Short mmCIF file of C-alpha atoms in Angstrom, two decimals:
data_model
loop_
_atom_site.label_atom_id
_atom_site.label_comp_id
_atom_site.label_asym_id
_atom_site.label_seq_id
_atom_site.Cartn_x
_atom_site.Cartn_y
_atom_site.Cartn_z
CA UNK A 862 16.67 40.32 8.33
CA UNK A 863 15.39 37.00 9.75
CA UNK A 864 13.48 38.44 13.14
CA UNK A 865 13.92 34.57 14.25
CA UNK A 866 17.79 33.77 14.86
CA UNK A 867 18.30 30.30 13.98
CA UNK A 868 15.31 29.44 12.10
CA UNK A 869 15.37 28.98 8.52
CA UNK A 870 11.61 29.05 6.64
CA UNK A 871 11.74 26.42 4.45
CA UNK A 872 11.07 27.18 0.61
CA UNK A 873 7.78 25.78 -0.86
CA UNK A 874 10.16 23.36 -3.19
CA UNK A 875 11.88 21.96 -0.14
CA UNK A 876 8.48 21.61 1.51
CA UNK A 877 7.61 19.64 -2.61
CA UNK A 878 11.00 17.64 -1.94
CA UNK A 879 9.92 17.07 2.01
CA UNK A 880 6.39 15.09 0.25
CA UNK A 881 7.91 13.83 -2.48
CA UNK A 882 10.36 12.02 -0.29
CA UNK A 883 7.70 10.44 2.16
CA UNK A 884 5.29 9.67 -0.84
CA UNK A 885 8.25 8.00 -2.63
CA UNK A 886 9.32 5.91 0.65
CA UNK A 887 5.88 4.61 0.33
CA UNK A 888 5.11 5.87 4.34
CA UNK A 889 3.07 8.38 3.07
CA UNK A 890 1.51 6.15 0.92
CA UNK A 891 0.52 3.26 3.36
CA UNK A 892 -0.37 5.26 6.42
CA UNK A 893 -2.03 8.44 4.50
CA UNK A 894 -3.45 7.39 1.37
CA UNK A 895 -3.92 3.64 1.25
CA UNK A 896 -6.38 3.99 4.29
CA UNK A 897 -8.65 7.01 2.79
CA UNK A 898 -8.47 4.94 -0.47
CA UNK A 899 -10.37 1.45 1.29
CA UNK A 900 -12.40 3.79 3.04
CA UNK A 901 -14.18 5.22 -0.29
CA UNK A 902 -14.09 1.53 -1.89
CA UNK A 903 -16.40 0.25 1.26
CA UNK A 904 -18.77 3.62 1.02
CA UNK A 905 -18.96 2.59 -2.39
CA UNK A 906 -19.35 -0.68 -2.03
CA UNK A 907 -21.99 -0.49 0.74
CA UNK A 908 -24.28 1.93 -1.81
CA UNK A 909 -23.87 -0.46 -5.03
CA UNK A 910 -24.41 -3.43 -2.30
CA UNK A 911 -26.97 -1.37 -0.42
CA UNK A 912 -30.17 -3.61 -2.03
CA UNK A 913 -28.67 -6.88 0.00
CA UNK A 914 -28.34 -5.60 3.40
CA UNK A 915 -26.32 -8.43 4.63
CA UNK A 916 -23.89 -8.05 2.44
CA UNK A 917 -23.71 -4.27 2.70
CA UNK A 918 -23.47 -4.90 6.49
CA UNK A 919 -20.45 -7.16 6.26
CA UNK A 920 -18.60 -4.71 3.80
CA UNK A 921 -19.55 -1.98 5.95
CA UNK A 922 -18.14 -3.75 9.38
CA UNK A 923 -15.30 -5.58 7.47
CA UNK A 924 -12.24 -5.16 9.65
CA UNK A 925 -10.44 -3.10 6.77
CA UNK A 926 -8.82 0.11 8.76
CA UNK A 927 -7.88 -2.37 11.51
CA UNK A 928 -5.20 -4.04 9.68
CA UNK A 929 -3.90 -0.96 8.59
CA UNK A 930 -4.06 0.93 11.44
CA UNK A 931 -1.83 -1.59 13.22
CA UNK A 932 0.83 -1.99 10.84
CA UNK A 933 1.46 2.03 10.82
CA UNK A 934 1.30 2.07 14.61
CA UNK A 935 4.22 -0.80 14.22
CA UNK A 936 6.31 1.12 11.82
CA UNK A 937 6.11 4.14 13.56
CA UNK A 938 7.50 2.25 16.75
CA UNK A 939 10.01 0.29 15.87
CA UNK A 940 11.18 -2.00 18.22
CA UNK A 941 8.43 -1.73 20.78
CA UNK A 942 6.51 -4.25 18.46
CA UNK A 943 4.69 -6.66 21.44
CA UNK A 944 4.29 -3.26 23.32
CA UNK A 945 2.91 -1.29 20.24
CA UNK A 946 0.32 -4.34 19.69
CA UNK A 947 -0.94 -5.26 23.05
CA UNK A 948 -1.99 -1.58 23.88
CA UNK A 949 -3.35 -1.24 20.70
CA UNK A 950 -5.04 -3.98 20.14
CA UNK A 951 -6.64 -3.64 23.98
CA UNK A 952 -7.68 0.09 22.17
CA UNK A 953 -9.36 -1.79 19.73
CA UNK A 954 -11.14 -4.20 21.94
CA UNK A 955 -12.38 -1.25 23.36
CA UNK A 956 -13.53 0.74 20.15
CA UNK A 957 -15.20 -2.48 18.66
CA UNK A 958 -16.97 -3.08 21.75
CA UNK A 959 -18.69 0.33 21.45
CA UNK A 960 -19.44 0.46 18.44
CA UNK A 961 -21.35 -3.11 19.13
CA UNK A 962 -23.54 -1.05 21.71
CA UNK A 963 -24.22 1.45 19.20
CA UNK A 964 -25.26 -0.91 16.65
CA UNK A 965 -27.77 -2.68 19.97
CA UNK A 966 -29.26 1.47 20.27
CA UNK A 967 -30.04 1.78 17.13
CA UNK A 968 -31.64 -1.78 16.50
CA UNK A 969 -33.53 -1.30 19.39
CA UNK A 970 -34.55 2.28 18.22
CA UNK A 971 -35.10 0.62 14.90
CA UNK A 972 -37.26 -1.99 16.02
CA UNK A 973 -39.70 0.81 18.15
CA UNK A 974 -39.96 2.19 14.98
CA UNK A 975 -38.30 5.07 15.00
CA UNK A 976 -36.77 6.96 12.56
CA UNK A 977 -33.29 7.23 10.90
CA UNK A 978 -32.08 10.56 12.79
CA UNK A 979 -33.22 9.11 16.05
CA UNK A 980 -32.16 5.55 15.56
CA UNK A 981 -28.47 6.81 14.56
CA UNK A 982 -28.72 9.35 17.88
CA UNK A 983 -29.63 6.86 20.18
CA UNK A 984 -26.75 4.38 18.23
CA UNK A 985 -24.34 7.43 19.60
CA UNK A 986 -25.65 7.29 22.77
CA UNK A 987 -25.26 3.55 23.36
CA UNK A 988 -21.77 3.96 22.06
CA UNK A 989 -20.79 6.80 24.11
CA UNK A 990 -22.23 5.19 27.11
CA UNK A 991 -20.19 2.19 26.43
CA UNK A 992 -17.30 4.18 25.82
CA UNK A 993 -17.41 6.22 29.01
CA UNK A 994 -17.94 2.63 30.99
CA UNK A 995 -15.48 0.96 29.29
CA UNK A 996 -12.12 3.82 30.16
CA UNK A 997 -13.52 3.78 33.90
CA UNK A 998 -13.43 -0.20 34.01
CA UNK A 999 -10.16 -0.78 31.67
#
């Protein structure tokens, strides 16, 4: 007896059929895997590159998830396409902008002398700071 009138469990191969469905329509693939995927190539890519810090550093700040990021926030709100990219891309502004005062910190904490655990706390700092300023201003 179903204790829950009107609500059907569904069976593990519906719940198969359910991913196989979304994997096959290629959403899955685009907004799930795809970005995990370019996420390992640039961790890779920064540790083989990691000898030539310059170019490790542009891998590693390479606007890769960016891209992506936008195009699933588009699909998923179809329609509201100028809306959908203008809020967005304002989120953005805001994210990169942080993450520039973390990278500041921890040069500054770098330059002091400091070590890696501090410099990357006092990166965290900066960008939380910035963070914090920047939702009270925007």
């Amino acid at each position: 007896r179903n204790p829950m009138p009107g609500f059907r469990p569904a069976s593990h191969q519906e719940e198969m059929a359910s991913v196989a469905g979304a994997a096959a329509s290629g959403s899955f693939l685009v907004s799930h895997l795809l970005p995990t995927l370019i996420s390992v190539v640039v961790i890779v890519a920064v540790n083989m590159l990691s000898q030539y810090s310059t170019i490790a550093a542009a891998i590693a700040t390479a606007p890769t998830g960016t891209p992506l990021s936008i195009w699933v926030m588009v699909q998923q709100r179809p329609g509201q396409q100028k809306q959908v990219l203008v809020e967005y891309t304002g989120a953005v502004i805001k994210g990169v902008t942080a993450t520039l005062a973390f990278a500041v910190g921890a040069h500054v904490a770098a330059r002091a002398g400091w070590t890696m655990w501090p410099v990357i706390f006092v990166g965290y700092v900066a960008w939380l700071v910035a963070w914090l300023l920047l939702d009270r201003l925007v």
